[in-house]
Short mmCIF file of C-alpha atoms in Angstrom, two decimals:
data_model
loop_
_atom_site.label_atom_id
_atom_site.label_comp_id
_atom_site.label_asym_id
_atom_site.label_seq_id
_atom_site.Cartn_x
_atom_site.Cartn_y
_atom_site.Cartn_z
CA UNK A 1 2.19 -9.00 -5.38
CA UNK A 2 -0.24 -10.98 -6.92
CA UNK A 3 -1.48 -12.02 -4.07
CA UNK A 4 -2.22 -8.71 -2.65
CA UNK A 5 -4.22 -7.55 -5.84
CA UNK A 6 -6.42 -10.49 -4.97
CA UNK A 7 -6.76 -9.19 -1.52
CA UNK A 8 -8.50 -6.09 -2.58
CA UNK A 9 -10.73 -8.09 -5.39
CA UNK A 10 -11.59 -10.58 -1.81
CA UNK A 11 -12.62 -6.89 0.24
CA UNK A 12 -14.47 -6.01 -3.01
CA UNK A 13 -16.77 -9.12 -2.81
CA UNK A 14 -17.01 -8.69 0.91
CA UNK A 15 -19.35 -5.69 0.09
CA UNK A 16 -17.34 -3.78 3.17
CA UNK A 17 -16.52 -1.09 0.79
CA UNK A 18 -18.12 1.61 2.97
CA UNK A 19 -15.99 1.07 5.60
CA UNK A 20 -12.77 0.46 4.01
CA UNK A 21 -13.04 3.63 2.48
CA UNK A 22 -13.43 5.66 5.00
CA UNK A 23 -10.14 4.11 6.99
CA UNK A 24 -8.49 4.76 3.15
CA UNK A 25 -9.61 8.38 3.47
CA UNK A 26 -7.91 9.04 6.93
CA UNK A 27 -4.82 6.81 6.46
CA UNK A 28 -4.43 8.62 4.21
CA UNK A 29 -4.95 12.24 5.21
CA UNK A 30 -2.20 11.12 7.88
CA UNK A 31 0.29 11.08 5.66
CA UNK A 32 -0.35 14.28 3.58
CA UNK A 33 -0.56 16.15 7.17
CA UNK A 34 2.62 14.21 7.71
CA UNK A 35 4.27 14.93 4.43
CA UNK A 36 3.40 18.64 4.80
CA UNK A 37 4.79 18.97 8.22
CA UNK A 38 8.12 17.60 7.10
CA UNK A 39 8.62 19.39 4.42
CA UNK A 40 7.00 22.21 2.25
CA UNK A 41 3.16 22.45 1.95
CA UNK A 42 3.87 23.02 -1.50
CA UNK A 43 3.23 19.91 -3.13
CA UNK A 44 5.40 21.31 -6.68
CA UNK A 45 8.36 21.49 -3.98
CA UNK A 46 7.90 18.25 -1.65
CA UNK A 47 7.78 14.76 -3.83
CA UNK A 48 6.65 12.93 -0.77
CA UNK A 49 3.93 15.50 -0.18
CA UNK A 50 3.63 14.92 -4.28
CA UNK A 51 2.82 11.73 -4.35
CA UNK A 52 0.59 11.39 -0.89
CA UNK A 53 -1.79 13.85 -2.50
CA UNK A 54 -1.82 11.83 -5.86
CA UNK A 55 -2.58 8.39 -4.18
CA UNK A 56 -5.34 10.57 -2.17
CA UNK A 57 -6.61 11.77 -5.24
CA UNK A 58 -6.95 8.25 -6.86
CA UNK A 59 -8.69 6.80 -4.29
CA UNK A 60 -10.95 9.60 -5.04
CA UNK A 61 -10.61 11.72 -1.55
CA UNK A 62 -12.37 15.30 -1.80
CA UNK A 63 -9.77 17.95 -2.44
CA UNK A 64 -11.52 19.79 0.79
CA UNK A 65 -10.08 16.52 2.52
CA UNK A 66 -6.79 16.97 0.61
CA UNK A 67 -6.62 20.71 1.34
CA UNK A 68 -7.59 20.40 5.20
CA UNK A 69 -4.78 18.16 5.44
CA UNK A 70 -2.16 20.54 4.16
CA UNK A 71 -3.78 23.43 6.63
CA UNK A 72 -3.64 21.05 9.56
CA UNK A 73 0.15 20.87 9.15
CA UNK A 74 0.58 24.14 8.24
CA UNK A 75 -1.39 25.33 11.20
CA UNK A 76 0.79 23.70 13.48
CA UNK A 77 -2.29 21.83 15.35
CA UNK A 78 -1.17 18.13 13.96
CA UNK A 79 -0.24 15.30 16.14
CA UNK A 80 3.22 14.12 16.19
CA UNK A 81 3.33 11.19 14.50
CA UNK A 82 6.40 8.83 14.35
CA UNK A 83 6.81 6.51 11.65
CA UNK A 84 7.06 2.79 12.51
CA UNK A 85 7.59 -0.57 10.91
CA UNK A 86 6.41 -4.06 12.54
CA UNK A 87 7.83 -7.14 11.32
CA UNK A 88 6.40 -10.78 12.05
CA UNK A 89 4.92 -14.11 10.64
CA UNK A 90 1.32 -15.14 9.96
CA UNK A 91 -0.21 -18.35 9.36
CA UNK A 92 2.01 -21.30 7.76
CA UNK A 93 5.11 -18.55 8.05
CA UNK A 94 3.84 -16.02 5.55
CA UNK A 95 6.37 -13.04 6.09
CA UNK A 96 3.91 -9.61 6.57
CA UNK A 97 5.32 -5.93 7.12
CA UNK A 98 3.26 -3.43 8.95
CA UNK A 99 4.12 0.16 8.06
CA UNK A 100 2.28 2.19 11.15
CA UNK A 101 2.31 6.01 12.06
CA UNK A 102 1.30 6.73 15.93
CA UNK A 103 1.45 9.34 18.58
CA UNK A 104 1.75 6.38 21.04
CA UNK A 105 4.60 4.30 20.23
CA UNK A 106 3.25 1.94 23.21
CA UNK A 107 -0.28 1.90 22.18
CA UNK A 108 0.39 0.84 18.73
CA UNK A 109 3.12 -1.48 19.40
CA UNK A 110 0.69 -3.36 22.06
CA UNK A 111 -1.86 -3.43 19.39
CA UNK A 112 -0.33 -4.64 16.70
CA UNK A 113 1.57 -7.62 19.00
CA UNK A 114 -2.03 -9.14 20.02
CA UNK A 115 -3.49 -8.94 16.62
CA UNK A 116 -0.81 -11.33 15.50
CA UNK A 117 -0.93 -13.40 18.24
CA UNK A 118 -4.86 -13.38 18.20
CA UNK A 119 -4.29 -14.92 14.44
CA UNK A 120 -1.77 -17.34 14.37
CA UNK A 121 0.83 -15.15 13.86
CA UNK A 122 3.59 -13.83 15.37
CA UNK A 123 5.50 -10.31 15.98
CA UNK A 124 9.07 -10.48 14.95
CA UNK A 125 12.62 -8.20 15.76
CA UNK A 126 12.73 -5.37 13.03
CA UNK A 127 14.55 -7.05 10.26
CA UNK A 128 13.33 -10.52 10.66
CA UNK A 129 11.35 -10.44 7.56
CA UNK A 130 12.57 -7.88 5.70
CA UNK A 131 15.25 -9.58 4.44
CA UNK A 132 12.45 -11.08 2.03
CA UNK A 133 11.23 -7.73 -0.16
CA UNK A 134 12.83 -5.14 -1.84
CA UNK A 135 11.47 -1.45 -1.02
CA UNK A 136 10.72 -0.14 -4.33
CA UNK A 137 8.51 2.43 -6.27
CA UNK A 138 5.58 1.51 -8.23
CA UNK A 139 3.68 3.06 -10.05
CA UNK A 140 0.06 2.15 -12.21
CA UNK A 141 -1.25 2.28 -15.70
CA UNK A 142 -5.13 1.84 -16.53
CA UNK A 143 -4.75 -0.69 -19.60
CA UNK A 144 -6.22 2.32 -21.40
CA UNK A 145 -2.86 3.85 -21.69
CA UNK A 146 -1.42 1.70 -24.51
CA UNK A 147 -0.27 -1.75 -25.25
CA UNK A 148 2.48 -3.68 -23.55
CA UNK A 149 4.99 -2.31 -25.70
CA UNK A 150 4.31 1.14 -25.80
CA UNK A 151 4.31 0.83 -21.72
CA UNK A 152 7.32 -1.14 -21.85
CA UNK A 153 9.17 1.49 -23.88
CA UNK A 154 8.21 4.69 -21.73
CA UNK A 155 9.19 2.73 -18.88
CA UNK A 156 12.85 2.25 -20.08
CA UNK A 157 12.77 6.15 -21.30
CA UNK A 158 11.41 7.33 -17.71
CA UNK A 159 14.64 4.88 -15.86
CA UNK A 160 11.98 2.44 -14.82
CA UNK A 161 13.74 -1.12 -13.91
CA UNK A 162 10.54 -3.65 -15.17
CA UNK A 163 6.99 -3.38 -16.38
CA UNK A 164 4.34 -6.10 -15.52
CA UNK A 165 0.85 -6.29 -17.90
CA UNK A 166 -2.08 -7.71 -16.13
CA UNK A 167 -4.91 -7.83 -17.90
CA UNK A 168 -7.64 -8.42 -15.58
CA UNK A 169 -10.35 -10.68 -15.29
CA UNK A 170 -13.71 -8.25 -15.08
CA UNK A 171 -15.11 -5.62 -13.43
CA UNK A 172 -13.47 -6.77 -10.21
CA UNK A 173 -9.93 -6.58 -11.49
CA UNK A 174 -9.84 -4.59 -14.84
CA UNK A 175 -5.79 -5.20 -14.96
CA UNK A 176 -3.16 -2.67 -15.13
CA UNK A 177 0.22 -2.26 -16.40
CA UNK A 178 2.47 -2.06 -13.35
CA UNK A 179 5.54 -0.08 -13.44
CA UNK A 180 8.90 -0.79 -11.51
CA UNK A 181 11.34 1.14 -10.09
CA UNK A 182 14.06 2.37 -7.18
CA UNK A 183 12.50 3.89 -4.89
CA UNK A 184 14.86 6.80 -4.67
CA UNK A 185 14.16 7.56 -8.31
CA UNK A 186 9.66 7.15 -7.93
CA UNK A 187 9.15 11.02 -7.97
CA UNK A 188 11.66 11.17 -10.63
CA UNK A 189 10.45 8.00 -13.11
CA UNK A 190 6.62 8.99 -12.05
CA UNK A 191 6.92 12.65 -13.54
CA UNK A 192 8.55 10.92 -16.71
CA UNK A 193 5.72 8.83 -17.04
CA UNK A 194 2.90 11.12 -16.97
CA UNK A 195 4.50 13.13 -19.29
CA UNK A 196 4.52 10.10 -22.16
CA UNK A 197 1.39 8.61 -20.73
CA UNK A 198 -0.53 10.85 -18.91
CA UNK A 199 -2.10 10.99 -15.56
CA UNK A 200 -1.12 7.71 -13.70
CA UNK A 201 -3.88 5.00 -11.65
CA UNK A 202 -1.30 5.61 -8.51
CA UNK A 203 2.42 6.46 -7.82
CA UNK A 204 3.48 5.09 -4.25
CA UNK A 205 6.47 3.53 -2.48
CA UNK A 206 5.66 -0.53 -1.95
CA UNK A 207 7.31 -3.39 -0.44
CA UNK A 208 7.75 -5.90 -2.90
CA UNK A 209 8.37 -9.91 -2.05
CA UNK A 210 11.46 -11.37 -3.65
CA UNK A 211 10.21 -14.82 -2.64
CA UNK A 212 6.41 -16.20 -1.67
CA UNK A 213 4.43 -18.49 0.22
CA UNK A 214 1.44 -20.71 -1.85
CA UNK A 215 -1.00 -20.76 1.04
CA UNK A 216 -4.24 -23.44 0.87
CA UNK A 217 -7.43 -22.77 1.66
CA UNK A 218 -7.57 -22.51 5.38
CA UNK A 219 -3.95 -20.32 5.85
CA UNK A 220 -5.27 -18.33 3.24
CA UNK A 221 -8.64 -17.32 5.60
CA UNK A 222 -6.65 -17.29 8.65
CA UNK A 223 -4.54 -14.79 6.98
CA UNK A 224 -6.85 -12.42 5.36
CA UNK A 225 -8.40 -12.64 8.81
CA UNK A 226 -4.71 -10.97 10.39
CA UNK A 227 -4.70 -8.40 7.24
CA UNK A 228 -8.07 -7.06 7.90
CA UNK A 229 -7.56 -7.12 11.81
CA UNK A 230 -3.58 -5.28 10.97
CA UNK A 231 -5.38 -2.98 8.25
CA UNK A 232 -8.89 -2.18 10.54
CA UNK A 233 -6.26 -0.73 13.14
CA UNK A 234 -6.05 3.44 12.86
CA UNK A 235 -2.93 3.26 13.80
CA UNK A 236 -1.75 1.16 10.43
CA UNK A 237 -1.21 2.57 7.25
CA UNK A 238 -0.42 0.06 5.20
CA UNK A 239 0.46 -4.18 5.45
CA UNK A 240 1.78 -6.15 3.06
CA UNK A 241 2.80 -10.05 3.15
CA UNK A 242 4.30 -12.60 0.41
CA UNK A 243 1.65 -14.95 -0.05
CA UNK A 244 0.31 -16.46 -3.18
CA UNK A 245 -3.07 -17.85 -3.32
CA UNK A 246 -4.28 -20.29 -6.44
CA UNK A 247 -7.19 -19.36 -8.66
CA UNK A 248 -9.13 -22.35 -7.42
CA UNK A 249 -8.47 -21.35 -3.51
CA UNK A 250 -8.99 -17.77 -4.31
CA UNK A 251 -12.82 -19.08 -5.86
CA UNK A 252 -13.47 -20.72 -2.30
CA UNK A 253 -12.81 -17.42 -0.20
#
């Protein structure tokens, strides 16, 4: 995942910060009107609805937003959205998963196809990457919320599986600990948590690579170029890939 942490620090320096919230904000208001539509509007009684409204919350979206949401599915005026998952290969074979929800299977699937073949990439079968993550829950820790250990050790209590301690490099990536788990037991391990550590950075379900690519300079541009094209789409909720990118590359992008 390291690579996709640097992703965010790349958007960051891009300045585009505007814009990429505002796609953040309705991404993800799609998937609390989602969340709420499948299950209770009650986010106490619906974990998914639980934790959609928690990741909205720390990427700081209004609680009107949050709230409107809720009433849209409630209301009974929300799209149908079905849940989708692209699978395919971008520059120098980096394996990338695109997790879209559409009301126009055709649309979306058109879409994404061309954006992968616009960027050196290519759309696979369903399966023909996934082979190469694990679906799992994770959930984050300002460094504010103890030392190593003390993470480590509410992480085992809460029936977390591993903890990872980044700390950072600046105001650009001020680190966090990073907290593993199945991703049947995230509502479960996140509740846990908060009650040892308090109110967690984000709780959310996360493809994570059990193998990565090292990608030079000029893969690594052509594929932040596909993740921003993937990730501009409204369609696309979220993209992840297993690429690793050097300190020394990362300094050139």
């Amino acid at each position: 995942m390291a690579g996709h942490s640097k992703w965010a620090n790349i958007q960051h320096r891009k300045g585009k910060q505007d814009k990429i919230r505002a796609k953040v904000f309705s991404k993800l208001s799609k998937e609390i009107t989602v969340a709420a539509k499948m299950g209770d509007p009650d986010p106490d009684k619906n974990p998914r609805l639980r934790l959609a409204v928690k990741e909205a919350k720390s990427n700081s979206v209004p609680k009107d937003v949050i709230e409107r949401a809720i009433k849209k599915a409630v209301g009974g005026d929300a799209e149908n959205y079905e849940e989708i998952r692209y699978e395919g290969y971008g520059p120098n074979g980096v394996a990338v998963i695109v997790e879209a929800m559409t009301d126009n299977r055709n649309r979306t699937a058109s879409s994404v196809r061309s954006l992968f073949a616009k960027h050196g990439g290519n759309l696979g079968e369903t399966g023909s990457v996934a082979f190469m993550f694990e679906r799992k829950g994770q959930v984050s820790y300002p460094l504010s919320a103890g030392d190593a250990d003390t993470v480590m050790m509410a992480a085992i209590e809460a029936g977390a599986e591993d903890v990872e301690t980044n700390q950072g490099d600046g105001d650009e990536d001020p680190g966090a600990h990073i907290i593993w788990c199945a991703d049947t037991d995230l509502s479960e391990v996140s509740n846990a948590l908060e009650e040892a550590l308090g109110e967690s950075l984000s709780a959310k379900f996360v493809w994570r690579p059990s193998t990565t690519t090292e990608l030079g300079l000029e893969d690594a541009q052509k594929l932040m170029k596909l993740i921003e094209a993937l990730e501009d789409d409204d369609d696309v909720q979220n993209v992840t890939a297993n690429f690793e990118i050097s300190d020394e590359v990362m300094a050139q992008l």
